[in-house]
PDB file of C-alpha atoms in Angstrom:
ATOM      1  CA  MET A   1      -8.125   5.870   3.023  1.00  0.00           C
ATOM      2  CA  SER A   2     -10.681   4.528   5.488  1.00  0.00           C
ATOM      3  CA  VAL A   3     -13.511   6.581   6.942  1.00  0.00           C
ATOM      4  CA  LYS A   4     -11.993   5.955  10.367  1.00  0.00           C
ATOM      5  CA  LYS A   5      -8.698   7.508   9.225  1.00  0.00           C
ATOM      6  CA  LEU A   6     -10.529  10.520   7.753  1.00  0.00           C
ATOM      7  CA  ARG A   7     -12.204  11.042  11.136  1.00  0.00           C
ATOM      8  CA  GLU A   8      -8.863  10.883  12.917  1.00  0.00           C
ATOM      9  CA  LEU A   9      -7.297  13.412  10.540  1.00  0.00           C
ATOM     10  CA  ASN A  10     -10.035  16.018  10.882  1.00  0.00           C
ATOM     11  CA  PRO A  11      -9.228  18.375  13.752  1.00  0.00           C
ATOM     12  CA  ASP A  12     -12.849  18.899  14.854  1.00  0.00           C
ATOM     13  CA  THR A  13     -14.955  16.407  16.762  1.00  0.00           C
ATOM     14  CA  SER A  14     -17.132  14.141  14.637  1.00  0.00           C
ATOM     15  CA  LEU A  15     -20.790  14.949  14.322  1.00  0.00           C
ATOM     16  CA  VAL A  16     -23.280  12.403  15.676  1.00  0.00           C
ATOM     17  CA  ILE A  17     -26.547  12.184  13.757  1.00  0.00           C
ATOM     18  CA  ASN A  18     -29.302   9.853  15.011  1.00  0.00           C
ATOM     19  CA  GLY A  19     -26.699   8.025  17.092  1.00  0.00           C
ATOM     20  CA  TRP A  20     -24.293   7.449  14.196  1.00  0.00           C
ATOM     21  CA  GLU A  21     -20.874   9.053  14.075  1.00  0.00           C
ATOM     22  CA  THR A  22     -20.224  11.016  10.891  1.00  0.00           C
ATOM     23  CA  ILE A  23     -17.295  13.205   9.844  1.00  0.00           C
ATOM     24  CA  ASN A  24     -17.079  16.922  10.441  1.00  0.00           C
ATOM     25  CA  TYR A  25     -15.057  17.911   7.364  1.00  0.00           C
ATOM     26  CA  THR A  26     -13.170  21.025   8.328  1.00  0.00           C
ATOM     27  CA  MET A  27      -9.848  20.170   6.731  1.00  0.00           C
ATOM     28  CA  THR A  28      -9.209  21.729   3.331  1.00  0.00           C
ATOM     29  CA  ILE A  29      -8.411  19.609   0.280  1.00  0.00           C
ATOM     30  CA  ASP A  30      -4.848  20.955   0.298  1.00  0.00           C
ATOM     31  CA  GLN A  31      -4.442  19.933   3.951  1.00  0.00           C
ATOM     32  CA  MET A  32      -5.871  16.476   3.210  1.00  0.00           C
ATOM     33  CA  LYS A  33      -3.456  15.999   0.298  1.00  0.00           C
ATOM     34  CA  THR A  34      -0.529  16.121   2.729  1.00  0.00           C
ATOM     35  CA  TYR A  35      -1.737  12.777   4.172  1.00  0.00           C
ATOM     36  CA  VAL A  36      -2.144  11.020   0.839  1.00  0.00           C
ATOM     37  CA  GLU A  37       0.819   9.435  -0.903  1.00  0.00           C
ATOM     38  CA  PRO A  38       0.797   9.379  -4.700  1.00  0.00           C
ATOM     39  CA  CYS A  39      -0.164   6.006  -6.122  1.00  0.00           C
ATOM     40  CA  PRO A  40       2.684   4.478  -8.162  1.00  0.00           C
ATOM     41  CA  LEU A  41       0.293   2.279 -10.188  1.00  0.00           C
ATOM     42  CA  THR A  42      -1.083   3.107 -13.608  1.00  0.00           C
ATOM     43  CA  VAL A  43      -4.829   3.407 -14.152  1.00  0.00           C
ATOM     44  CA  THR A  44      -4.772   0.052 -15.944  1.00  0.00           C
ATOM     45  CA  GLU A  45      -3.008  -1.591 -12.978  1.00  0.00           C
ATOM     46  CA  LEU A  46      -5.550  -0.096 -10.575  1.00  0.00           C
ATOM     47  CA  ILE A  47      -8.481  -1.351 -12.632  1.00  0.00           C
ATOM     48  CA  LYS A  48      -6.906  -4.805 -12.955  1.00  0.00           C
ATOM     49  CA  GLY A  49      -6.406  -4.862  -9.192  1.00  0.00           C
ATOM     50  CA  PHE A  50     -10.068  -3.956  -8.642  1.00  0.00           C
ATOM     51  CA  PHE A  51     -11.345  -6.721 -10.924  1.00  0.00           C
ATOM     52  CA  GLU A  52      -8.944  -9.301  -9.478  1.00  0.00           C
ATOM     53  CA  TYR A  53      -9.857  -8.375  -5.897  1.00  0.00           C
ATOM     54  CA  TYR A  54     -13.607  -8.670  -6.452  1.00  0.00           C
ATOM     55  CA  PHE A  55     -13.298 -11.765  -8.635  1.00  0.00           C
ATOM     56  CA  LYS A  56     -11.449 -13.549  -5.786  1.00  0.00           C
ATOM     57  CA  PHE A  57     -13.312 -11.864  -2.902  1.00  0.00           C
ATOM     58  CA  PRO A  58     -14.683 -14.305  -0.263  1.00  0.00           C
ATOM     59  CA  TYR A  59     -18.319 -13.163  -0.480  1.00  0.00           C
ATOM     60  CA  ASP A  60     -19.524 -16.042   1.712  1.00  0.00           C
ATOM     61  CA  THR A  61     -17.424 -15.064   4.712  1.00  0.00           C
ATOM     62  CA  ASP A  62     -16.445 -11.378   4.525  1.00  0.00           C
ATOM     63  CA  VAL A  63     -18.013  -7.924   4.725  1.00  0.00           C
ATOM     64  CA  VAL A  64     -16.588  -4.948   2.816  1.00  0.00           C
ATOM     65  CA  CYS A  65     -16.060  -2.330   5.532  1.00  0.00           C
ATOM     66  CA  PRO A  66     -15.267   1.207   4.272  1.00  0.00           C
ATOM     67  CA  LEU A  67     -15.232   2.420   7.892  1.00  0.00           C
ATOM     68  CA  LEU A  68     -12.146   0.380   8.738  1.00  0.00           C
ATOM     69  CA  GLY A  69     -10.675   0.131   5.246  1.00  0.00           C
ATOM     70  CA  HIS A  70     -10.496  -3.669   5.391  1.00  0.00           C
ATOM     71  CA  THR A  71     -12.842  -6.615   5.460  1.00  0.00           C
ATOM     72  CA  VAL A  72     -14.549  -7.969   8.549  1.00  0.00           C
ATOM     73  CA  GLN A  73     -15.741 -11.546   8.953  1.00  0.00           C
ATOM     74  CA  LYS A  74     -19.525 -11.925   8.716  1.00  0.00           C
ATOM     75  CA  SER A  75     -19.483 -14.258  11.717  1.00  0.00           C
ATOM     76  CA  LEU A  76     -18.305 -11.424  13.984  1.00  0.00           C
ATOM     77  CA  PHE A  77     -21.674  -9.707  13.615  1.00  0.00           C
ATOM     78  CA  HIS A  78     -23.439 -12.780  15.009  1.00  0.00           C
ATOM     79  CA  SER A  79     -21.046 -13.758  17.766  1.00  0.00           C
ATOM     80  CA  TYR A  80     -21.969 -13.458  21.417  1.00  0.00           C
ATOM     81  CA  PRO A  81     -20.677 -11.555  23.136  1.00  0.00           C
ATOM     82  CA  ILE A  82     -20.109  -9.146  20.283  1.00  0.00           C
ATOM     83  CA  ALA A  83     -16.607  -9.590  18.910  1.00  0.00           C
ATOM     84  CA  GLU A  84     -13.864  -7.432  20.402  1.00  0.00           C
ATOM     85  CA  ILE A  85     -12.983  -5.792  17.074  1.00  0.00           C
ATOM     86  CA  LEU A  86     -16.571  -4.581  16.738  1.00  0.00           C
ATOM     87  CA  GLN A  87     -16.592  -3.305  20.314  1.00  0.00           C
ATOM     88  CA  LYS A  88     -13.360  -1.389  19.752  1.00  0.00           C
ATOM     89  CA  GLU A  89     -13.804  -0.089  16.206  1.00  0.00           C
ATOM     90  CA  MET A  90     -17.585   0.245  15.885  1.00  0.00           C
ATOM     91  CA  LYS A  91     -18.657   1.871  19.114  1.00  0.00           C
ATOM     92  CA  SER A  92     -21.733   3.530  17.605  1.00  0.00           C
ATOM     93  CA  TYR A  93     -22.881   0.101  16.338  1.00  0.00           C
ATOM     94  CA  ILE A  94     -22.499  -1.407  19.811  1.00  0.00           C
ATOM     95  CA  THR A  95     -24.339   1.556  21.353  1.00  0.00           C
ATOM     96  CA  GLN A  96     -27.142   1.114  18.818  1.00  0.00           C
ATOM     97  CA  LEU A  97     -27.396  -2.604  19.664  1.00  0.00           C
ATOM     98  CA  ASP A  98     -27.907  -1.657  23.308  1.00  0.00           C
ATOM     99  CA  SER A  99     -30.751   0.755  22.431  1.00  0.00           C
ATOM    100  CA  ARG A 100     -34.470   0.114  22.924  1.00  0.00           C
ATOM    101  CA  ASP A 101     -34.970  -0.642  19.216  1.00  0.00           C
ATOM    102  CA  PRO A 102     -31.735  -2.325  18.054  1.00  0.00           C
ATOM    103  CA  GLU A 103     -31.087  -3.211  14.424  1.00  0.00           C
ATOM    104  CA  THR A 104     -28.362  -5.743  13.727  1.00  0.00           C
ATOM    105  CA  PHE A 105     -26.246  -5.720  10.604  1.00  0.00           C
ATOM    106  CA  ARG A 106     -27.707  -8.152   8.057  1.00  0.00           C
ATOM    107  CA  ALA A 107     -24.668 -10.266   7.272  1.00  0.00           C
ATOM    108  CA  LEU A 108     -26.500 -13.167   5.681  1.00  0.00           C
ATOM    109  CA  SER A 109     -26.930 -11.697   2.201  1.00  0.00           C
ATOM    110  CA  PRO A 110     -24.775 -12.979  -0.687  1.00  0.00           C
ATOM    111  CA  ILE A 111     -22.697  -9.780  -0.654  1.00  0.00           C
ATOM    112  CA  CYS A 112     -22.239  -7.428   2.284  1.00  0.00           C
ATOM    113  CA  ILE A 113     -21.048  -3.847   2.066  1.00  0.00           C
ATOM    114  CA  GLN A 114     -21.424  -2.017   5.354  1.00  0.00           C
ATOM    115  CA  ASP A 115     -22.561   1.593   5.289  1.00  0.00           C
ATOM    116  CA  PRO A 116     -19.600   3.532   6.756  1.00  0.00           C
ATOM    117  CA  PHE A 117     -21.865   5.690   8.929  1.00  0.00           C
ATOM    118  CA  ASP A 118     -25.067   3.723   9.678  1.00  0.00           C
ATOM    119  CA  LEU A 119     -23.210   0.579  10.712  1.00  0.00           C
ATOM    120  CA  SER A 120     -26.397  -1.500  10.954  1.00  0.00           C
ATOM    121  CA  HIS A 121     -27.096  -0.970   7.260  1.00  0.00           C
ATOM    122  CA  ASN A 122     -25.921  -3.498   4.681  1.00  0.00           C
ATOM    123  CA  LEU A 123     -25.890  -1.459   1.466  1.00  0.00           C
ATOM    124  CA  THR A 124     -26.290  -4.643  -0.592  1.00  0.00           C
ATOM    125  CA  LYS A 125     -28.801  -6.553   1.524  1.00  0.00           C
ATOM    126  CA  ALA A 126     -31.244  -6.903  -1.395  1.00  0.00           C
ATOM    127  CA  CYS A 127     -28.619  -8.180  -3.839  1.00  0.00           C
ATOM    128  CA  GLN A 128     -29.330 -11.724  -5.001  1.00  0.00           C
ATOM    129  CA  ALA A 129     -26.798 -14.535  -5.333  1.00  0.00           C
ATOM    130  CA  SER A 130     -27.292 -14.611  -9.115  1.00  0.00           C
ATOM    131  CA  THR A 131     -26.280 -10.940  -9.307  1.00  0.00           C
ATOM    132  CA  VAL A 132     -23.142 -11.598  -7.270  1.00  0.00           C
ATOM    133  CA  ASN A 133     -22.264 -14.517  -9.543  1.00  0.00           C
ATOM    134  CA  LYS A 134     -22.711 -12.322 -12.635  1.00  0.00           C
ATOM    135  CA  PHE A 135     -20.549  -9.628 -11.041  1.00  0.00           C
ATOM    136  CA  LYS A 136     -17.793 -12.159 -10.279  1.00  0.00           C
ATOM    137  CA  THR A 137     -17.953 -13.502 -13.828  1.00  0.00           C
ATOM    138  CA  LEU A 138     -17.742 -10.011 -15.305  1.00  0.00           C
ATOM    139  CA  CYS A 139     -14.796  -9.212 -13.032  1.00  0.00           C
ATOM    140  CA  GLU A 140     -13.026 -12.356 -14.247  1.00  0.00           C
ATOM    141  CA  ILE A 141     -13.712 -11.558 -17.914  1.00  0.00           C
ATOM    142  CA  SER A 142     -12.565  -7.968 -17.459  1.00  0.00           C
ATOM    143  CA  LEU A 143      -9.396  -9.087 -15.685  1.00  0.00           C
ATOM    144  CA  LYS A 144      -8.526 -11.559 -18.458  1.00  0.00           C
ATOM    145  CA  LEU A 145      -9.160  -8.903 -21.093  1.00  0.00           C
ATOM    146  CA  LEU A 146      -6.911  -6.396 -19.333  1.00  0.00           C
ATOM    147  CA  GLU A 147      -4.185  -9.013 -18.839  1.00  0.00           C
ATOM    148  CA  SER A 148      -4.220  -9.752 -22.566  1.00  0.00           C
ATOM    149  CA  LEU A 149      -3.434  -6.134 -23.471  1.00  0.00           C
TER     150      LEU A 149
END
């Protein structure tokens, strides 16, 4: 479930901290469970899916975006005017860009995972290309091992 969906499900208004929208968790776990469908996959199938997804992931072009629950193209963070999807879905990011001391999302690193709250922060901005290549290789090896079981 995306962070955006969690915000929508919580009955109280989101908290804003330092200009970034967070989540005001007031819903109980039992209430939240009513919105989650049981996963029909086995643990092994889930793990295989994880390794396959990140082995094939287009690191050069896409950003992992937990806020939206899907990827976003890196190029959208450098387009002018700012891409419509960012304007619509990442309002606090757009507001921050219009501030006196704006910080843009660093989408040029070999892997990009956007912080779901501080939308200017690339959680993996210091990750080197060699590390990403090792990760991809290990995902491939793990996938092949799981498929052989």
